Coordinates of C-alpha atoms in Angstrom, one line a residue:
Chain O
M1 CA -16.2 25.0 -23.0
I2 CA -14.9 28.8 -24.1
Y3 CA -13.0 27.9 -26.9
E4 CA -15.0 25.7 -29.1
N5 CA -17.1 28.2 -30.4
T6 CA -14.1 30.9 -31.3
P7 CA -15.4 31.9 -34.7
I8 CA -11.8 32.0 -36.4
K9 CA -12.5 31.8 -40.0
S10 CA -9.2 32.8 -41.3
S11 CA -7.3 29.9 -40.2
N12 CA -9.9 27.1 -41.0
K13 CA -7.6 24.3 -42.4
T14 CA -5.2 24.4 -39.1
L15 CA -8.2 24.8 -36.6
K16 CA -9.9 21.6 -38.6
R17 CA -6.7 19.8 -38.3
G18 CA -6.3 21.1 -34.7
K19 CA -9.8 19.9 -34.0
T20 CA -9.1 16.5 -35.4
K21 CA -6.0 16.1 -33.3
E22 CA -7.9 17.0 -30.3
K23 CA -10.5 14.1 -30.8
I24 CA -7.5 11.8 -31.2
I25 CA -6.1 12.9 -28.2
S26 CA -9.2 12.8 -25.8
K27 CA -9.8 9.2 -27.1
I28 CA -6.1 8.3 -26.4
L29 CA -6.9 9.7 -22.7
M30 CA -10.0 7.9 -22.6
V31 CA -8.4 4.5 -23.5
L32 CA -5.9 5.3 -21.0
A33 CA -8.3 5.9 -18.1
S34 CA -10.3 2.8 -18.8
I35 CA -7.4 0.5 -18.0
S36 CA -7.9 1.0 -14.2
I37 CA -11.4 -0.7 -15.3
L38 CA -10.1 -3.3 -17.5
T39 CA -7.9 -4.0 -14.4
T40 CA -10.9 -4.6 -12.2
I41 CA -12.5 -6.7 -14.7
G42 CA -9.5 -8.7 -15.2
I43 CA -9.1 -9.2 -11.5
I44 CA -12.7 -10.5 -11.4
V45 CA -12.5 -12.6 -14.4
I46 CA -9.4 -14.3 -13.6
L47 CA -10.5 -15.0 -10.1
S48 CA -14.1 -16.3 -11.1
K49 CA -12.6 -18.4 -14.0
E50 CA -10.2 -20.6 -12.1
T51 CA -12.5 -20.0 -8.9
F52 CA -15.1 -21.9 -10.7
L53 CA -13.0 -24.3 -12.2
F54 CA -11.9 -25.2 -8.5
F55 CA -15.3 -26.0 -7.3
Q56 CA -16.2 -28.1 -10.1
E57 CA -13.7 -30.6 -8.3
I58 CA -14.6 -29.4 -4.4
S59 CA -17.6 -28.6 -3.4
I60 CA -18.6 -24.7 -2.3
K61 CA -20.0 -25.9 0.9
D62 CA -16.8 -28.3 1.9
F63 CA -14.8 -25.4 1.0
L64 CA -16.7 -22.7 3.3
T65 CA -17.5 -24.8 5.9
G66 CA -14.8 -27.5 6.2
T67 CA -12.5 -27.6 9.3
E68 CA -9.4 -29.2 7.8
W69 CA -7.0 -27.5 5.4
T70 CA -4.6 -30.0 3.8
A71 CA -4.1 -28.8 0.2
L72 CA -0.5 -29.9 -0.1
F73 CA -0.9 -33.2 1.3
A74 CA -1.0 -36.7 -0.5
N75 CA -4.8 -36.7 0.5
P76 CA -6.0 -32.9 0.5
K77 CA -8.8 -31.5 2.4
F78 CA -9.9 -28.1 1.5
G79 CA -11.7 -26.9 4.2
V80 CA -10.9 -23.3 4.0
L81 CA -11.7 -22.1 7.7
P82 CA -8.7 -22.6 9.5
L83 CA -7.1 -19.9 7.0
V84 CA -9.8 -17.4 7.4
L85 CA -9.4 -17.8 11.3
G86 CA -5.9 -17.4 11.1
T87 CA -6.1 -14.6 9.0
L88 CA -9.1 -13.0 11.6
M89 CA -7.0 -13.6 14.4
I90 CA -3.9 -11.9 13.1
A91 CA -5.8 -8.9 11.9
I92 CA -7.8 -8.7 15.3
Y93 CA -4.6 -9.0 17.6
G94 CA -2.9 -6.7 15.3
S95 CA -6.0 -4.1 15.3
I96 CA -5.4 -4.5 19.3
V97 CA -1.9 -3.2 19.0
A98 CA -2.8 -0.4 16.5
I99 CA -6.1 1.0 17.3
P100 CA -5.2 2.5 21.0
V101 CA -1.3 3.5 19.6
G102 CA -3.0 5.1 16.3
L103 CA -5.9 6.7 17.9
G104 CA -3.7 7.9 20.7
S105 CA -1.1 9.4 18.4
A106 CA -3.9 11.1 16.4
I107 CA -5.3 12.8 19.5
Y108 CA -1.7 14.0 20.4
L109 CA -1.2 15.7 17.5
S110 CA -4.6 16.7 16.5
E111 CA -5.1 18.3 20.1
Y112 CA -2.2 18.3 22.4
A113 CA 0.9 18.8 20.4
S114 CA 2.6 22.3 19.3
D115 CA 2.5 23.1 15.7
K116 CA 6.8 22.7 16.1
T117 CA 6.2 19.2 17.6
R118 CA 3.7 18.0 14.8
K119 CA 5.9 19.2 12.0
I120 CA 8.8 16.9 13.4
V121 CA 6.7 13.9 14.5
K122 CA 4.1 13.6 11.5
P123 CA 6.6 12.7 9.0
L124 CA 8.6 10.4 11.4
L125 CA 5.2 8.4 11.6
E126 CA 4.8 8.4 7.9
I127 CA 8.2 6.7 7.5
L128 CA 6.8 3.9 9.5
A129 CA 4.2 3.5 6.9
G130 CA 6.7 3.7 4.0
I131 CA 8.6 0.8 5.5
P132 CA 8.3 -2.3 3.1
S133 CA 6.1 -5.0 4.8
I134 CA 9.2 -7.4 4.3
V135 CA 11.2 -5.4 6.7
Y136 CA 8.5 -6.0 9.2
G137 CA 8.4 -9.5 8.4
Y138 CA 12.3 -9.6 9.3
F139 CA 11.8 -7.8 12.3
A140 CA 9.1 -9.7 13.7
L141 CA 11.4 -13.1 13.3
T142 CA 14.7 -11.8 14.3
F143 CA 13.4 -9.2 16.9
I144 CA 9.8 -9.5 18.3
T145 CA 10.0 -13.5 18.4
P146 CA 13.1 -13.8 20.6
I147 CA 11.6 -11.0 23.0
L148 CA 8.4 -13.0 23.1
K149 CA 10.5 -16.0 23.6
K150 CA 12.0 -14.3 27.0
F151 CA 8.2 -14.0 28.4
F152 CA 6.6 -17.2 26.9
P153 CA 9.1 -20.1 26.9
D154 CA 7.4 -22.6 25.2
I155 CA 6.3 -20.2 22.2
N156 CA 6.6 -21.5 18.2
V157 CA 9.3 -20.1 16.6
F158 CA 6.6 -19.1 14.0
N159 CA 3.7 -17.6 15.8
A160 CA 0.6 -15.7 15.3
L161 CA 1.4 -13.1 18.0
S162 CA 4.5 -12.2 16.6
A163 CA 2.9 -11.5 13.2
S164 CA 0.2 -9.8 15.0
I165 CA 2.4 -7.5 16.6
A166 CA 4.2 -6.6 13.7
V167 CA 1.2 -6.1 11.5
G168 CA -0.4 -3.7 14.4
I169 CA 3.1 -1.7 14.1
M170 CA 2.6 -1.6 10.4
I171 CA -1.0 -0.4 10.4
I172 CA -0.4 2.5 13.3
P173 CA 0.5 5.1 10.9
M174 CA -2.6 4.5 8.7
I175 CA -5.1 4.9 11.6
S176 CA -3.2 7.7 13.2
S177 CA -2.8 9.6 9.8
L178 CA -6.5 9.0 8.6
S179 CA -8.0 9.9 12.0
E180 CA -5.8 13.1 12.6
D181 CA -6.6 14.2 9.3
A182 CA -10.6 13.7 10.6
M183 CA -10.0 15.5 13.9
K184 CA -8.3 18.3 12.0
A185 CA -11.0 18.8 9.8
V186 CA -13.4 19.3 12.9
P187 CA -14.0 23.3 12.8
D188 CA -11.9 25.3 15.6
E189 CA -15.2 27.2 16.5
I190 CA -16.6 24.2 17.9
R191 CA -13.5 23.7 20.1
Q192 CA -13.3 27.2 21.0
G193 CA -17.0 27.0 22.1
A194 CA -16.3 24.2 24.2
Y195 CA -13.1 25.7 25.8
A196 CA -15.2 28.8 26.7
L197 CA -17.6 26.7 28.6
G198 CA -14.5 25.9 30.7
A199 CA -14.2 22.4 29.3
T200 CA -10.5 20.6 29.4
K201 CA -8.6 19.5 26.7
F202 CA -9.6 16.1 27.5
E203 CA -13.1 16.7 27.6
V204 CA -12.7 18.6 24.0
S205 CA -11.2 15.8 22.8
T206 CA -13.3 12.9 23.8
K207 CA -16.5 14.8 23.9
V208 CA -16.4 17.2 21.1
V209 CA -13.7 16.5 18.7
I210 CA -13.7 12.6 18.6
P211 CA -17.5 12.3 18.3
A212 CA -17.7 14.9 15.6
A213 CA -15.0 13.0 13.5
L214 CA -16.2 9.6 14.8
S215 CA -17.6 8.1 11.1
S216 CA -14.1 9.0 9.6
I217 CA -12.0 7.4 12.5
I218 CA -14.2 4.4 12.5
S219 CA -13.7 4.1 8.7
S220 CA -9.7 4.2 9.4
F221 CA -10.0 1.6 11.7
V222 CA -11.9 -0.4 9.0
L223 CA -9.6 0.4 6.2
A224 CA -6.4 -0.7 9.0
I225 CA -8.2 -4.3 9.4
S226 CA -8.9 -4.6 5.7
R227 CA -5.1 -3.8 5.2
A228 CA -4.2 -6.4 8.1
I229 CA -6.2 -8.9 6.3
G230 CA -4.5 -8.6 2.8
E231 CA -0.9 -8.2 4.6
T232 CA 1.3 -11.0 3.2
M233 CA 5.0 -10.7 3.8
I234 CA 5.1 -10.2 7.8
V235 CA 2.8 -13.5 8.2
T236 CA 4.5 -15.4 5.8
L237 CA 7.8 -14.9 7.6
A238 CA 6.7 -14.9 11.2
A239 CA 3.2 -16.6 11.2
G240 CA 4.2 -19.9 10.0
S241 CA 2.4 -22.3 7.5
T242 CA 0.4 -24.8 9.7
P243 CA -3.4 -24.2 9.1
R244 CA -5.4 -25.1 12.2
L245 CA -8.4 -23.9 14.0
T246 CA -7.1 -22.1 17.1
L247 CA -7.0 -18.6 18.8
N248 CA -4.3 -19.2 20.8
P249 CA -1.5 -16.5 19.6
L250 CA 1.4 -18.6 20.7
E251 CA 0.9 -21.3 18.1
S252 CA 2.0 -21.1 14.3
V253 CA -0.8 -20.5 12.0
Q254 CA -1.4 -20.2 8.4
T255 CA -3.5 -17.2 6.8
M256 CA -4.8 -17.1 3.5
T257 CA -2.3 -14.8 2.0
S258 CA 0.7 -17.0 3.3
F259 CA -0.7 -20.2 1.7
I260 CA -1.1 -18.3 -1.3
V261 CA 2.8 -17.4 -1.5
Q262 CA 3.4 -21.1 0.1
V263 CA 2.0 -22.5 -3.2
A264 CA 3.6 -19.7 -5.4
S265 CA 7.0 -20.6 -4.0
G266 CA 6.9 -23.9 -4.8
D267 CA 6.5 -25.7 -8.1
V268 CA 2.9 -25.3 -9.4
T269 CA 1.9 -26.6 -12.7
H270 CA -0.3 -24.3 -14.6
G271 CA -4.1 -25.8 -14.3
G272 CA -3.6 -28.2 -11.6
L273 CA -5.8 -28.3 -8.7
I274 CA -3.5 -26.8 -6.6
Y275 CA -3.2 -24.1 -9.1
K276 CA -6.7 -23.4 -9.0
T277 CA -6.6 -23.1 -5.2
I278 CA -4.6 -20.0 -5.2
F279 CA -7.3 -18.5 -7.1
A280 CA -10.2 -19.7 -5.2
V281 CA -8.7 -18.4 -1.9
G282 CA -7.5 -15.3 -3.8
M283 CA -11.1 -14.7 -4.7
L284 CA -12.1 -15.1 -1.1
L285 CA -9.5 -12.9 0.0
F286 CA -10.6 -10.0 -2.8
L287 CA -14.3 -10.3 -1.4
I288 CA -13.4 -9.8 1.9
T289 CA -11.4 -6.8 1.7
L290 CA -13.8 -5.3 -1.1
L291 CA -16.5 -5.7 1.4
M292 CA -14.6 -3.8 4.1
N293 CA -13.6 -1.1 1.9
I294 CA -17.2 -0.9 0.8
I295 CA -18.4 -0.6 4.4
A296 CA -15.8 1.8 5.4
R297 CA -17.0 4.0 2.4
M298 CA -20.7 3.6 3.8
I299 CA -19.7 4.7 7.4
I300 CA -18.2 7.7 6.1
K301 CA -21.1 8.6 3.9
K302 CA -24.0 7.8 6.2
Y303 CA -22.5 9.5 9.2
R304 CA -20.7 12.1 7.9
E305 CA -21.0 15.5 9.8
E306 CA -21.4 18.5 7.4
Y307 CA -20.3 21.9 8.8
Chain L
M1 CA -12.8 23.6 43.2
N2 CA -12.4 20.1 44.1
N3 CA -14.1 19.0 40.5
L4 CA -12.0 20.9 38.9
K5 CA -8.9 19.7 40.0
K6 CA -10.0 16.4 39.3
R7 CA -11.0 17.0 35.7
K8 CA -7.4 18.6 35.4
I9 CA -5.6 15.7 36.8
I10 CA -7.4 13.6 34.3
D11 CA -6.6 16.2 31.7
R12 CA -3.1 15.7 32.5
F13 CA -3.1 12.0 32.7
F14 CA -4.8 11.9 29.4
H15 CA -2.2 14.1 27.9
G16 CA 0.6 11.8 29.0
L17 CA -1.0 8.9 28.0
V18 CA -1.5 9.9 24.4
F19 CA 2.1 11.3 24.2
C20 CA 3.2 8.0 25.4
T21 CA 1.2 5.9 22.4
T22 CA 2.9 8.4 20.2
S23 CA 6.2 8.0 21.5
F24 CA 5.6 4.2 21.6
A25 CA 5.4 4.5 17.8
L26 CA 8.3 6.3 17.5
I27 CA 10.3 4.2 19.6
V28 CA 9.4 1.2 17.5
L29 CA 10.8 3.1 14.7
F30 CA 13.9 3.9 16.2
I31 CA 14.3 0.2 17.5
L32 CA 13.6 -1.3 13.9
L33 CA 16.0 1.0 12.4
F34 CA 18.5 0.2 15.0
D35 CA 17.8 -3.6 15.2
I36 CA 18.4 -3.8 11.1
F37 CA 21.8 -1.5 11.4
K38 CA 23.3 -3.5 14.1
D39 CA 22.6 -6.5 12.1
G40 CA 23.3 -5.6 8.8
T41 CA 26.3 -3.0 8.2
K42 CA 29.0 -5.2 8.7
W43 CA 28.2 -6.8 5.3
L44 CA 27.8 -3.7 3.6
S45 CA 31.2 -3.9 1.5
L46 CA 31.9 -3.5 -2.2
D47 CA 31.8 -6.8 -2.4
F48 CA 28.4 -7.0 -1.4
F49 CA 27.0 -5.3 -4.4
T50 CA 29.5 -7.1 -6.9
N51 CA 28.8 -10.7 -5.9
F52 CA 26.0 -12.9 -6.9
T53 CA 24.1 -14.6 -4.2
S54 CA 25.7 -17.9 -3.1
R55 CA 25.3 -20.7 -0.9
F56 CA 28.4 -19.2 0.9
I57 CA 27.6 -16.7 3.2
E58 CA 30.8 -14.8 2.5
K59 CA 30.5 -14.8 -1.1
A60 CA 26.8 -13.8 -1.2
G61 CA 25.8 -10.2 -2.7
I62 CA 23.0 -8.4 -4.3
K63 CA 24.0 -7.8 -7.7
A64 CA 21.2 -10.0 -9.6
A65 CA 18.6 -8.2 -6.9
I66 CA 19.8 -4.9 -7.6
T67 CA 19.9 -5.1 -11.2
G68 CA 16.7 -7.0 -11.2
S69 CA 15.0 -4.7 -8.9
I70 CA 16.1 -1.8 -11.8
W71 CA 14.7 -3.2 -14.9
V72 CA 11.6 -4.4 -13.1
I73 CA 11.4 -0.4 -11.7
F74 CA 12.2 0.8 -15.3
V75 CA 9.3 -1.4 -16.7
T76 CA 6.9 -0.1 -14.1
I77 CA 7.9 3.6 -14.9
I78 CA 7.6 3.3 -18.7
F79 CA 4.0 1.9 -18.2
S80 CA 2.8 3.5 -15.1
F81 CA 3.6 7.0 -15.5
P82 CA 1.8 7.5 -19.1
I83 CA -1.2 5.7 -18.0
G84 CA -1.4 7.2 -14.7
V85 CA -0.9 10.8 -16.0
G86 CA -3.2 10.3 -18.8
T87 CA -5.9 8.9 -16.7
A88 CA -5.5 11.7 -14.4
L89 CA -5.6 14.1 -17.4
Y90 CA -8.9 12.3 -18.6
L91 CA -10.7 12.6 -15.1
E92 CA -9.7 16.4 -14.6
E93 CA -9.5 18.1 -17.9
Y94 CA -11.8 15.8 -20.3
S95 CA -14.7 14.1 -18.7
D96 CA -18.0 15.4 -17.2
D97 CA -18.2 14.5 -13.4
K98 CA -21.9 13.6 -14.0
S99 CA -21.1 10.9 -17.0
L100 CA -21.8 7.3 -15.6
L101 CA -18.4 6.5 -17.0
T102 CA -16.3 8.9 -15.0
R103 CA -18.0 7.9 -11.6
I104 CA -17.4 4.1 -12.5
I105 CA -13.6 5.0 -13.1
K106 CA -13.2 7.0 -9.8
L107 CA -15.2 4.7 -7.9
N108 CA -13.2 1.8 -9.6
I109 CA -9.8 3.6 -8.7
S110 CA -10.6 4.0 -5.0
N111 CA -11.5 0.4 -4.7
L112 CA -8.5 -0.6 -6.5
A113 CA -6.5 1.1 -4.1
G114 CA -7.7 -1.1 -1.3
V115 CA -7.2 -4.8 -2.9
P116 CA -4.4 -6.5 -1.2
S117 CA -1.0 -6.7 -3.6
I118 CA -1.4 -10.3 -3.5
V119 CA -4.3 -10.1 -5.8
F120 CA -2.7 -8.1 -8.0
G121 CA 0.0 -10.9 -8.1
I122 CA -2.7 -13.3 -8.7
L123 CA -3.9 -11.1 -11.5
G124 CA -0.4 -10.9 -13.1
L125 CA 0.1 -15.0 -12.7
G126 CA -3.3 -15.5 -14.4
I127 CA -3.1 -12.5 -17.4
F128 CA 0.6 -11.8 -17.8
V129 CA 2.3 -15.2 -17.0
N130 CA -0.2 -17.6 -18.4
T131 CA -2.7 -15.8 -20.5
L132 CA -0.2 -13.4 -22.6
G133 CA 2.6 -15.8 -22.2
F134 CA 5.0 -13.2 -21.0
G135 CA 6.5 -15.8 -18.6
R136 CA 8.0 -15.5 -15.3
S137 CA 9.7 -12.6 -16.8
I138 CA 10.8 -8.9 -15.9
L139 CA 7.8 -7.7 -18.4
S140 CA 5.4 -9.8 -16.2
G141 CA 6.8 -8.2 -13.1
G142 CA 6.7 -4.9 -14.2
L143 CA 3.1 -4.8 -15.9
T144 CA 2.0 -6.5 -12.4
L145 CA 3.6 -3.7 -10.2
T146 CA 2.1 -1.1 -12.9
L147 CA -1.3 -2.1 -12.0
L148 CA -0.8 -1.9 -8.4
I149 CA 0.6 1.4 -8.4
L150 CA -1.6 3.0 -11.0
P151 CA -4.4 4.2 -8.4
I152 CA -1.6 5.9 -6.4
I153 CA -0.3 7.7 -9.1
I154 CA -3.9 8.3 -10.8
V155 CA -5.0 10.1 -7.3
S156 CA -1.8 12.0 -6.7
A157 CA -2.1 13.7 -10.4
Q158 CA -5.3 14.7 -10.2
E159 CA -4.7 16.5 -7.1
A160 CA -1.6 18.2 -8.8
I161 CA -3.6 19.1 -11.8
K162 CA -6.5 20.2 -9.8
S163 CA -4.2 22.8 -8.0
V164 CA -3.7 24.6 -11.3
P165 CA -5.0 28.0 -11.1
K166 CA -8.3 28.7 -13.2
E167 CA -6.7 31.8 -14.5
L168 CA -3.8 30.5 -16.2
R169 CA -5.9 28.1 -18.3
Y170 CA -8.7 31.0 -19.0
G171 CA -5.9 33.0 -19.8
A172 CA -4.3 30.5 -22.4
Y173 CA -7.6 29.8 -23.6
A174 CA -8.2 33.8 -24.5
L175 CA -5.6 33.6 -26.7
G176 CA -7.4 31.1 -29.0
I177 CA -5.4 27.9 -28.4
T178 CA -6.9 24.3 -28.3
K179 CA -7.1 22.3 -25.0
W180 CA -4.5 20.3 -25.7
Q181 CA -2.2 23.0 -26.1
V182 CA -3.3 24.5 -22.5
I183 CA -2.7 21.4 -21.2
K184 CA 0.7 20.8 -22.9
G185 CA 1.7 24.4 -22.4
V186 CA 0.2 25.5 -18.9
V187 CA -1.4 22.5 -16.9
L188 CA 1.4 19.9 -17.5
P189 CA 4.3 22.2 -16.4
Y190 CA 3.0 23.9 -13.9
S191 CA 1.6 20.4 -12.1
L192 CA 4.5 18.4 -13.1
P193 CA 6.1 18.6 -9.8
G194 CA 3.3 17.5 -7.9
I195 CA 2.8 14.6 -10.3
L196 CA 6.5 13.7 -10.0
T197 CA 6.5 13.6 -6.4
G198 CA 3.4 11.6 -5.8
S199 CA 4.8 9.1 -8.7
I200 CA 8.2 8.9 -6.9
L201 CA 6.4 8.0 -3.9
A202 CA 4.2 5.5 -5.7
I203 CA 7.3 3.7 -7.7
A204 CA 9.2 3.6 -3.9
R205 CA 6.4 1.5 -3.1
A206 CA 6.5 -0.7 -5.9
L207 CA 10.7 -1.1 -5.3
G208 CA 9.6 -2.4 -1.9
E209 CA 7.0 -5.0 -3.3
T210 CA 7.5 -8.4 -2.7
A211 CA 4.3 -10.5 -2.7
P212 CA 3.2 -9.6 -5.9
L213 CA 6.5 -10.9 -7.4
I214 CA 6.4 -14.1 -5.5
M215 CA 3.2 -14.9 -7.4
I216 CA 4.8 -13.8 -10.8
G217 CA 7.5 -16.3 -9.8
A218 CA 10.6 -14.2 -9.6
V219 CA 13.2 -17.0 -8.7
T220 CA 15.9 -15.9 -5.8
F221 CA 18.9 -17.9 -7.0
I222 CA 19.7 -16.2 -9.7
A223 CA 23.5 -16.0 -10.7
F224 CA 23.2 -13.9 -13.7
T225 CA 22.3 -10.0 -14.6
P226 CA 19.2 -9.9 -17.1
E227 CA 19.8 -8.8 -20.4
S228 CA 16.1 -8.3 -21.8
I229 CA 12.8 -7.8 -20.3
F230 CA 12.0 -11.6 -21.1
D231 CA 14.5 -12.9 -18.8
K232 CA 14.1 -14.2 -15.1
F233 CA 14.8 -11.9 -12.2
T234 CA 14.9 -11.4 -8.8
T235 CA 14.7 -8.0 -7.1
L236 CA 15.8 -6.8 -3.9
P237 CA 12.7 -7.3 -1.7
M238 CA 12.8 -11.0 -3.0
Q239 CA 16.3 -11.5 -1.8
I240 CA 15.7 -10.4 1.7
Y241 CA 12.8 -12.7 1.7
N242 CA 15.1 -15.8 0.5
W243 CA 17.9 -14.9 3.1
S244 CA 15.1 -14.2 5.7
T245 CA 13.7 -17.9 5.1
M246 CA 17.2 -19.6 5.5
P247 CA 17.5 -21.4 8.6
Q248 CA 21.2 -20.0 9.2
A249 CA 21.0 -16.9 11.3
E250 CA 24.1 -15.4 9.3
F251 CA 21.6 -15.3 6.3
H252 CA 19.1 -13.3 8.6
D253 CA 22.3 -10.7 8.9
L254 CA 22.6 -10.6 5.4
A255 CA 18.8 -10.0 4.5
A256 CA 19.6 -6.9 7.2
G257 CA 22.3 -6.0 4.9
G258 CA 19.8 -6.0 2.0
I259 CA 17.4 -4.2 4.2
I260 CA 19.4 -1.3 4.7
V261 CA 20.2 -0.7 1.0
L262 CA 16.6 -1.0 0.0
L263 CA 16.0 1.5 3.0
I264 CA 18.6 3.6 1.8
L265 CA 17.0 3.6 -1.4
L266 CA 13.7 4.2 -0.2
L267 CA 14.5 7.2 1.9
G268 CA 16.4 8.6 -1.2
A269 CA 13.4 8.6 -3.4
N270 CA 11.4 9.9 -0.4
A271 CA 14.1 13.0 0.1
I272 CA 13.8 13.6 -3.7
S273 CA 9.8 13.9 -3.4
I274 CA 9.9 16.3 -0.2
I275 CA 12.8 18.5 -2.2
L276 CA 10.4 18.9 -5.5
R277 CA 7.5 19.6 -3.1
N278 CA 9.1 22.3 -1.3
K279 CA 10.4 23.8 -4.7
Y280 CA 6.8 23.3 -5.9
Q281 CA 5.2 25.2 -2.8
S282 CA 7.5 28.1 -3.0
R283 CA 6.6 28.6 -6.9
I284 CA 2.9 28.8 -5.8
K285 CA 3.5 31.6 -3.2
G286 CA 6.2 33.3 -5.8

């Protein structure tokens, strides 16, 4: 710190006042910076407290292994598996849409497209990422579902497939943009070396660039799936609210997030069992997405190629 | 030769394939926009902006939703901007990268960025609505969105602050001024366009959020404009959600009308941030 030792004695008083002011400012900024930590602590404390109270009424074993979720019925059962399965189903079918399209676009933008094309296409793809999820929910309900109905006449109005497709479209830009960044970061010398050996663009892309960027590409998949798991408005609008143990995408299902919204949209008395249920399901959702984000970071850290 | 031909065919096929996937994504974008504009434009009249929501489709409008959105975003800006920029300044200018606190804050920010928005809604419900007693108010909604977008603002402000050339700082220090004076006089003015760019995008994100506000309990049938931050409220995305869940198809078109307004606001925010970014970049070159 260069300035701290500056020996200016003539204006001792102003310097002193300046120093106190500096100290106060640095303390204020530190307090502001700690708000992010307080937020995390807040999330954990609030979720844990109500979850703990929830588990005083419902056993953890019944919650985690039960296959029936009828929380809002007169005789409620709290087996969370149908919600978890509904969530996973939408995340998995969504990734089946998003991963090939996202990765394909990343390869195209990074390896095949001209600079001019990339300059136009990339911002357009980013628009897709900036569209609010409520809009995708509307799109799933009013556009995707009617089209699906033509192919599958007995499909439910609220179905997992429609929601999965919309969730998939929503996470395409996340995969394509993160993967493209990773592929762009692969040094050009390696590519040129392969071209010098007579490799085609296909061979360079699949045998040189993708393997070199693989850790970041995979972590982009994990992050996108994590995003799909936490996605709320699309599934609330399009997937329905029927918690059931099924892998049939034509049926109506309920996810963890859409259950939380369903409860919150109704009349919840603060402190009641249903109120606590929101927090227990929210805790599970928080832990699953946190775990996936940690995994994504570990993949990058462990397998990162250094150039 | 035959082998080479085969490899070239595979290459061309692959080129076509990745081109198709990219086009697919773009075509979906255009279909989505087209579908919404087709459904919604017929509702866009002056009445749509000046009417409150109504059970009668012809009389329904977005007055309460627009004013509610403005109020909530206003609260969000007031809290998120100073906290976000302050945190970025602390991390970039004051903290020691090796200190445990700094590392915890940084790790924490990247973790928060991955937390689903509905969890922030649950946090807002638990803390602002029930523990601090702000109720289902604009204040609770704005604070919840503040926590949600803080990680985005912090990270983008950090990038902007990092991009200030060292020479400028040293030059300022050489004149014998204090750290805060350097920040106030050199770092902030220089990085402000970058900070604003990131903040506008983050606030646009907040403008489109629905799930956390449902948790706060924003009520959708509101036929008055809020007068203080302790009032109940609804927002544009909430109103769109409400209309989308109605069984009658006409309400869906009304939702599309709301979506058009929302998308225009978001694209406007994006355009402003792009203009700022371009200005900023040309200044660095100059």
